[in-house]
PDB file of C-alpha atoms in Angstrom:
ATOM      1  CA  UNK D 110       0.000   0.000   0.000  1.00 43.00           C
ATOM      2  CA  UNK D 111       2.754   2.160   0.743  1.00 44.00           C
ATOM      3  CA  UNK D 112       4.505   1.668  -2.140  1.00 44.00           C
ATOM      4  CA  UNK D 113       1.497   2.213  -4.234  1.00 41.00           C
ATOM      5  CA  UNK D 114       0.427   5.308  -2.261  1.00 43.00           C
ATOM      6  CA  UNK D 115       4.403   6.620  -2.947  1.00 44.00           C
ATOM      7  CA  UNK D 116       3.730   5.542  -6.491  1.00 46.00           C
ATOM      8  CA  UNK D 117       0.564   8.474  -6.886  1.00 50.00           C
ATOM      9  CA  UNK D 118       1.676  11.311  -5.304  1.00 59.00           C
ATOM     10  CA  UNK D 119       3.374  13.451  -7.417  1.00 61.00           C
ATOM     11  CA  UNK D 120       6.554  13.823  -7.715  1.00 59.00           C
ATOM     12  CA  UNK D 121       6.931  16.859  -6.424  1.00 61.00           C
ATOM     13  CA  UNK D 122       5.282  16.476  -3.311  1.00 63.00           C
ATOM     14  CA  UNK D 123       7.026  13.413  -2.640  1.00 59.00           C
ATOM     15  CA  UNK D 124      10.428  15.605  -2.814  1.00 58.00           C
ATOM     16  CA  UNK D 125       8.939  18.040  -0.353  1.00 60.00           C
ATOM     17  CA  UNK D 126       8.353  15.797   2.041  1.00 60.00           C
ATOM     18  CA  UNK D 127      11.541  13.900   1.685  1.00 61.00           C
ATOM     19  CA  UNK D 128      13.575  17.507   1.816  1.00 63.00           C
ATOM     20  CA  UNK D 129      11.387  18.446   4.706  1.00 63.00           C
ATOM     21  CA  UNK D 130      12.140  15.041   6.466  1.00 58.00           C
ATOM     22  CA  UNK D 131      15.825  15.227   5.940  1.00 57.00           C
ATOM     23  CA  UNK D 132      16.566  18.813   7.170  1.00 56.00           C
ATOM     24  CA  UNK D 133      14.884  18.160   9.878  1.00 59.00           C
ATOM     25  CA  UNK D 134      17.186  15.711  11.014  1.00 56.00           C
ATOM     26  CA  UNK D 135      20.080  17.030  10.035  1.00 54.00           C
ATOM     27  CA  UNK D 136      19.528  20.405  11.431  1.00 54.00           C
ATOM     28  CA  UNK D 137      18.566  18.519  14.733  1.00 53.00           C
ATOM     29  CA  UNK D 138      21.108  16.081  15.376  1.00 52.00           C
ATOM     30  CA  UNK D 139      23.665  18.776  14.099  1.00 52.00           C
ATOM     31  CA  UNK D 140      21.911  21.187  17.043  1.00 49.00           C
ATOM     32  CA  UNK D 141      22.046  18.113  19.456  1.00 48.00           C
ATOM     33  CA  UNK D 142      25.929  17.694  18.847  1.00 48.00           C
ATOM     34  CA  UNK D 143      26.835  21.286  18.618  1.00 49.00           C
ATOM     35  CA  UNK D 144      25.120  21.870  22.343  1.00 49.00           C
ATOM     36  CA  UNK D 145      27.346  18.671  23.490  1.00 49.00           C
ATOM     37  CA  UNK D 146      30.859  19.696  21.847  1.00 50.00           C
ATOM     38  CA  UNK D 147      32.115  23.425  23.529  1.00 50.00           C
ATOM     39  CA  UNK D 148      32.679  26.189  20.628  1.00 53.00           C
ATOM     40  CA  UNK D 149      34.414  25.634  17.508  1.00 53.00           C
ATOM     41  CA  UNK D 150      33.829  21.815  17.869  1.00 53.00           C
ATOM     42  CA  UNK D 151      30.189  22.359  17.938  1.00 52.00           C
ATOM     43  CA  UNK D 152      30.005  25.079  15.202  1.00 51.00           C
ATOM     44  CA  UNK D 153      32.280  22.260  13.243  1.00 56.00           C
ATOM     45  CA  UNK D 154      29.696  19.909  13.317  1.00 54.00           C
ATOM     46  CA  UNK D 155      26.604  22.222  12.903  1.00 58.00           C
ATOM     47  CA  UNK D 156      28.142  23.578   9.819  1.00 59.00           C
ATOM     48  CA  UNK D 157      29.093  19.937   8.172  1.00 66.00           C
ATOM     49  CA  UNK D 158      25.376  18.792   9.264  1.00 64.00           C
ATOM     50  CA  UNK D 159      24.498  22.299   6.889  1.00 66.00           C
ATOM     51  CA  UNK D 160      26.757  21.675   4.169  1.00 70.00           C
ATOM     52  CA  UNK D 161      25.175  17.748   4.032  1.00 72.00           C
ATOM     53  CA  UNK D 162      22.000  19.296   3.992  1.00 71.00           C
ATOM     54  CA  UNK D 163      22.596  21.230   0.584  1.00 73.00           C
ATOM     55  CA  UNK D 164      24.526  18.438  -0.945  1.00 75.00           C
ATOM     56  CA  UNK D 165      21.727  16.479  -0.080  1.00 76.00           C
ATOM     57  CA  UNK D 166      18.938  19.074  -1.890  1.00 81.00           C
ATOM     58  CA  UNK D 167      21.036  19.277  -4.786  1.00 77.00           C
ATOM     59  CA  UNK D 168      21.466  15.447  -5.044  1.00 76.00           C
ATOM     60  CA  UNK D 169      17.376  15.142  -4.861  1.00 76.00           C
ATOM     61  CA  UNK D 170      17.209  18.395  -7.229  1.00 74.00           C
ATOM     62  CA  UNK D 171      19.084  16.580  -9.841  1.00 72.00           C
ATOM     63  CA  UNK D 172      17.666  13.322  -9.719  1.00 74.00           C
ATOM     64  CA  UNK D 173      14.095  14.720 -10.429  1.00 71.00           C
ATOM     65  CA  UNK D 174      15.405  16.576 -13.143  1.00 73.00           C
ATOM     66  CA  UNK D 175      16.826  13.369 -14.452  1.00 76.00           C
ATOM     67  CA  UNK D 176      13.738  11.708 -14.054  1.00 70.00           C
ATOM     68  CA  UNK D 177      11.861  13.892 -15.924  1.00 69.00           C
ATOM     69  CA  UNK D 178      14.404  13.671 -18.900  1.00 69.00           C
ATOM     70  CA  UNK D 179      14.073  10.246 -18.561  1.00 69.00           C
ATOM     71  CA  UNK D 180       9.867  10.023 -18.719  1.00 65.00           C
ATOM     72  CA  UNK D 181      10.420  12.318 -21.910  1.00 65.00           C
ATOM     73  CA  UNK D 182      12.535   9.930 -23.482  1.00 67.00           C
ATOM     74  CA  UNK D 183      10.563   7.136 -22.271  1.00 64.00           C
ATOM     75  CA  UNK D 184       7.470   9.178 -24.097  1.00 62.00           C
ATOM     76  CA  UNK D 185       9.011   9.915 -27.153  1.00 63.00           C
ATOM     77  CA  UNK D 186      10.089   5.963 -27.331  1.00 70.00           C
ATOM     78  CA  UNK D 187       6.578   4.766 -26.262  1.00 67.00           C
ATOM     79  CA  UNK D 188       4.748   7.120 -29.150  1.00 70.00           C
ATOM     80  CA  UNK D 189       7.307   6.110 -32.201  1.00 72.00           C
ATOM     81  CA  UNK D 190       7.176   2.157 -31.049  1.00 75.00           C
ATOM     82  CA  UNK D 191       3.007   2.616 -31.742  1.00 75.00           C
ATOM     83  CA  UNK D 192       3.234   4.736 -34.878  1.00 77.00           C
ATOM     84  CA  UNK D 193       5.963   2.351 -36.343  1.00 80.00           C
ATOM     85  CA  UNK D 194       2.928  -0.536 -35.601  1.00 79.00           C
ATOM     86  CA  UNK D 195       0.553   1.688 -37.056  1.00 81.00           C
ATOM     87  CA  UNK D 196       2.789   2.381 -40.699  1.00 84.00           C
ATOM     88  CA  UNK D 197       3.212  -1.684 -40.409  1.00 86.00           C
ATOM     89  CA  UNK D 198      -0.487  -1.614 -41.005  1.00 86.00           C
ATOM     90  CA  UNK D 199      -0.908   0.645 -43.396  1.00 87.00           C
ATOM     91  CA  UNK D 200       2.070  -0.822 -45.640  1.00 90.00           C
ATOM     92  CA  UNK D 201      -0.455  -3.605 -45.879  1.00 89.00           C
ATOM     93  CA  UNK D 202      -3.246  -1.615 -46.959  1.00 90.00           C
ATOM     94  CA  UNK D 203      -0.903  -0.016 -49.411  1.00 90.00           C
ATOM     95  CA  UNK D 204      -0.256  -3.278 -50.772  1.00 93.00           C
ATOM     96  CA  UNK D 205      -3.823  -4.530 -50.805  1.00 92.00           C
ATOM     97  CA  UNK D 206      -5.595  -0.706 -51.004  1.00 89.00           C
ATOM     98  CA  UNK D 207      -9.190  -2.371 -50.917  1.00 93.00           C
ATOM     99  CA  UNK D 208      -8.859  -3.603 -47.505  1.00 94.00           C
ATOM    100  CA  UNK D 209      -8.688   0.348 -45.947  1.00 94.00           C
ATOM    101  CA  UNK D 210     -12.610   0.474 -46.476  1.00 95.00           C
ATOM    102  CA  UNK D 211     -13.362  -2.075 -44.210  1.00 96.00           C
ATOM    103  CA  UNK D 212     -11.638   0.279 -41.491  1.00 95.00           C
ATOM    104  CA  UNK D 213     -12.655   3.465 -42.474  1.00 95.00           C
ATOM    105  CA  UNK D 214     -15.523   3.298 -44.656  1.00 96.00           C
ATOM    106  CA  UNK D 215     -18.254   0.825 -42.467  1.00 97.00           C
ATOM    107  CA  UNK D 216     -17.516  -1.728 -45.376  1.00 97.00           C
ATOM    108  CA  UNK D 217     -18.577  -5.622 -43.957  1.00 96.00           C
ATOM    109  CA  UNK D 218     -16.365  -8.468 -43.948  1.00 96.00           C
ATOM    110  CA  UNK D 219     -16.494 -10.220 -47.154  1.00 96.00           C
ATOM    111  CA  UNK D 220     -18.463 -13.698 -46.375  1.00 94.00           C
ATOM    112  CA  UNK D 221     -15.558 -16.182 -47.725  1.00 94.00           C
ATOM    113  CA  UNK D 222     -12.155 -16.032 -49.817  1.00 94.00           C
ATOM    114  CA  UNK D 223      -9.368 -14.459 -49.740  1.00 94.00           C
ATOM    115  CA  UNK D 224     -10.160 -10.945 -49.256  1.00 94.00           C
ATOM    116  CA  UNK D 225     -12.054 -12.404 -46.312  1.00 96.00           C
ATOM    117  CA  UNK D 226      -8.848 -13.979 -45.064  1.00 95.00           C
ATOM    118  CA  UNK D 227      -6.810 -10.692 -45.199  1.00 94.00           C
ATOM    119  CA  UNK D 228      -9.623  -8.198 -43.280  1.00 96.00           C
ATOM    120  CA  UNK D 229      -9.584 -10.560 -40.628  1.00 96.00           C
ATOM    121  CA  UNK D 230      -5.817 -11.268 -40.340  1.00 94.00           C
ATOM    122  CA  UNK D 231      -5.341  -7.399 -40.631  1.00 95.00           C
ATOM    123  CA  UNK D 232      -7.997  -6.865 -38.434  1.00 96.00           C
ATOM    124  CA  UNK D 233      -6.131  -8.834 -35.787  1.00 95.00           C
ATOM    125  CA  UNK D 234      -2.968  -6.999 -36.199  1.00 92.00           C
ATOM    126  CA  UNK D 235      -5.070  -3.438 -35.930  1.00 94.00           C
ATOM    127  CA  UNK D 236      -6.763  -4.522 -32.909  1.00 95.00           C
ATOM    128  CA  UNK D 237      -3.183  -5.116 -31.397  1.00 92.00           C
ATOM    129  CA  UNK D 238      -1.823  -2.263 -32.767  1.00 92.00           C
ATOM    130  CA  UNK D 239      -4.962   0.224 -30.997  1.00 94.00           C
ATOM    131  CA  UNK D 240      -4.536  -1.849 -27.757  1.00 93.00           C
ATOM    132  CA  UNK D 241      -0.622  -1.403 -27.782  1.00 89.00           C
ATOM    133  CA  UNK D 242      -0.849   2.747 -28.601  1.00 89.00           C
ATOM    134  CA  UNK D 243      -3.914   3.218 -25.812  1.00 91.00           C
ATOM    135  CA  UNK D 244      -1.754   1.585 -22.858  1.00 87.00           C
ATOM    136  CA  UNK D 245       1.405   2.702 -23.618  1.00 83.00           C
ATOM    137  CA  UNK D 246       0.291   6.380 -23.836  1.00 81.00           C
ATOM    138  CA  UNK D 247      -1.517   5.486 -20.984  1.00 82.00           C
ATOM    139  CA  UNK D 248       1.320   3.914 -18.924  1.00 78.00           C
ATOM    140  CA  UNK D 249       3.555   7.364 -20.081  1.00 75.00           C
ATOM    141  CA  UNK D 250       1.326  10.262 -20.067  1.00 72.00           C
ATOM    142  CA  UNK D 251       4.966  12.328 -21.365  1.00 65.00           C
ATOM    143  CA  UNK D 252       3.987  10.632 -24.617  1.00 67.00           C
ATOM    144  CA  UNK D 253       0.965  13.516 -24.602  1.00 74.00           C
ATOM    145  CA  UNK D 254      -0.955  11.616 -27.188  1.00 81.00           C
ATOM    146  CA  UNK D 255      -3.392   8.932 -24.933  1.00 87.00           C
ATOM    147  CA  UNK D 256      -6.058  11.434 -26.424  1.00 91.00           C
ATOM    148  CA  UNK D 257      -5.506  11.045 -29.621  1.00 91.00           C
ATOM    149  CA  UNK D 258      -4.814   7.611 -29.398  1.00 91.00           C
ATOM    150  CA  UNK D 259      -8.261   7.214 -27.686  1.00 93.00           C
ATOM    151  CA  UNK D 260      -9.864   9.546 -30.878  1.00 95.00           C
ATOM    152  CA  UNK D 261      -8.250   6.735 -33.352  1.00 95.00           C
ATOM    153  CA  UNK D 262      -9.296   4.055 -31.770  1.00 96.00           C
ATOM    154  CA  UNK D 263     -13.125   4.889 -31.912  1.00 97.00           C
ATOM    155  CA  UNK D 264     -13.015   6.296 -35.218  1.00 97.00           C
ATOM    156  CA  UNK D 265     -11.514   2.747 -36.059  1.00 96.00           C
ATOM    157  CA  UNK D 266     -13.827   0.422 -33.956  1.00 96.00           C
ATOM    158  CA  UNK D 267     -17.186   2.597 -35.210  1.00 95.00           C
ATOM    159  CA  UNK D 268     -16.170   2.810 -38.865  1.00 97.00           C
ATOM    160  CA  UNK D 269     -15.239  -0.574 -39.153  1.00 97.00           C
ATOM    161  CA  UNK D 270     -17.707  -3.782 -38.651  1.00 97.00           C
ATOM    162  CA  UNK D 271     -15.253  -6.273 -38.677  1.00 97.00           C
ATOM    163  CA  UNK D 272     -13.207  -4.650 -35.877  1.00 96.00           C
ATOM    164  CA  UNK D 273     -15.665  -3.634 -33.625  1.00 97.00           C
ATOM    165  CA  UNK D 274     -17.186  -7.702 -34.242  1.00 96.00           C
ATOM    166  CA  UNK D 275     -13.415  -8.854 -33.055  1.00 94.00           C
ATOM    167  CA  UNK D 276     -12.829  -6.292 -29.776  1.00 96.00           C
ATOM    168  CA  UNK D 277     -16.754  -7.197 -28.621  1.00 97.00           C
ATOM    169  CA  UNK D 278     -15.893 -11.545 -29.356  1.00 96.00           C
ATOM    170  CA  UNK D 279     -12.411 -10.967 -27.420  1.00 96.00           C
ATOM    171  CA  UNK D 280     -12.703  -8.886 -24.972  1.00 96.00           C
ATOM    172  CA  UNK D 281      -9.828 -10.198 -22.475  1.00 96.00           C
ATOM    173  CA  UNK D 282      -7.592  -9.760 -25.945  1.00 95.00           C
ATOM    174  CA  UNK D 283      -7.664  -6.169 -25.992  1.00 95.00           C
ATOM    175  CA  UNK D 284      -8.752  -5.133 -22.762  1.00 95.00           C
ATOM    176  CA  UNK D 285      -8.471  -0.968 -23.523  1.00 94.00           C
ATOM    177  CA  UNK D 286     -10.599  -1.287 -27.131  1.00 95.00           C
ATOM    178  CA  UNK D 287     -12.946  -3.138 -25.360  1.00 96.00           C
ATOM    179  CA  UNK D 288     -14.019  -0.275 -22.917  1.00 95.00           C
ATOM    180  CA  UNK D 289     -14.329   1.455 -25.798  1.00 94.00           C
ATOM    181  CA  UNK D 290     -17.256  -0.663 -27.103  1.00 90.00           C
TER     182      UNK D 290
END
């Protein structure tokens, strides 16, 4: 529970409270020792406890700054992996340029052959492809794009037959399209 409740607060806040937590021991067991050793001894110790105590902020300054860089990255990486899945898709349609209409156009699944074959194989890979971009963006909102992967999705699912068919048979497949139902 802990961790989890560490997990939610912001980052931020979390810092606060683990700057706040810190000086406050330093400056007191610096005070405690500094009242125990006589003069310079004491003003020694009560200025290394101070000169922890920045090293320390700067140390916790830096790492959230890193941390940030890295959720950026970690964004950036998240949104290209889904788009690259996305233009594997559409090199198919490209190759086969009937098939778009059955995702964008309401068009039904063909009722046998091979063109039935291919909407359903390429449905598959869509559905994977929606699920994949709507929890990673999810997972990493510094990818900035779970809207719009949300938008695509039920433009996809409610101009296509065939998908929306597959999410509502599968549900436990593609958990996230299947809210969208």
């Amino acid at each position: 529970m802990g961790i989890l409740l560490a997990v939610t607060i912001p980052l931020s806040i979390r810092m606060y409270v683990m700057i706040t937590a810190v000086l406050v021991c330093v400056v007191s067991s610096g005070a405690c020792l500094s009242f125990l050793l006589a003069d310079w001894a004491g003003a020694g110790v009560g200025a290394g406890a101070a000169g922890g105590l920045v090293a320390l902020i700067t140390s916790v300054l830096l790492l959230a700054w890193q941390t940030k860089i890295s959720n950026d990255i970690a964004g950036a990486s998240v949104l290209g992996n889904a788009m690259a899945s996305d233009r594997d898709v559409d090199r198919v349609t490209l190759q086969y340029p009937g098939l778009r209409a059955y995702f964008y156009d309401n068009k039904p699944c063909p009722r046998r052959g091979r063109e039935r074959e291919r909407v359903l194989i390429l449905t598959g890979m869509y559905a994977d492809v929606l699920e994949a971009g709507l929890m990673s963006t999810r997972r990493i909102p510094a990818s900035e794009s779970y809207e719009d992967w949300l938008s695509y999705s039920r433009f996809i699912l409610f101009h296509s037959p065939t998908m929306l068919a597959f999410v509502r048979a599968h549900p436990d497949w593609w958990p996230n399209l299947a809210k969208l139902c």
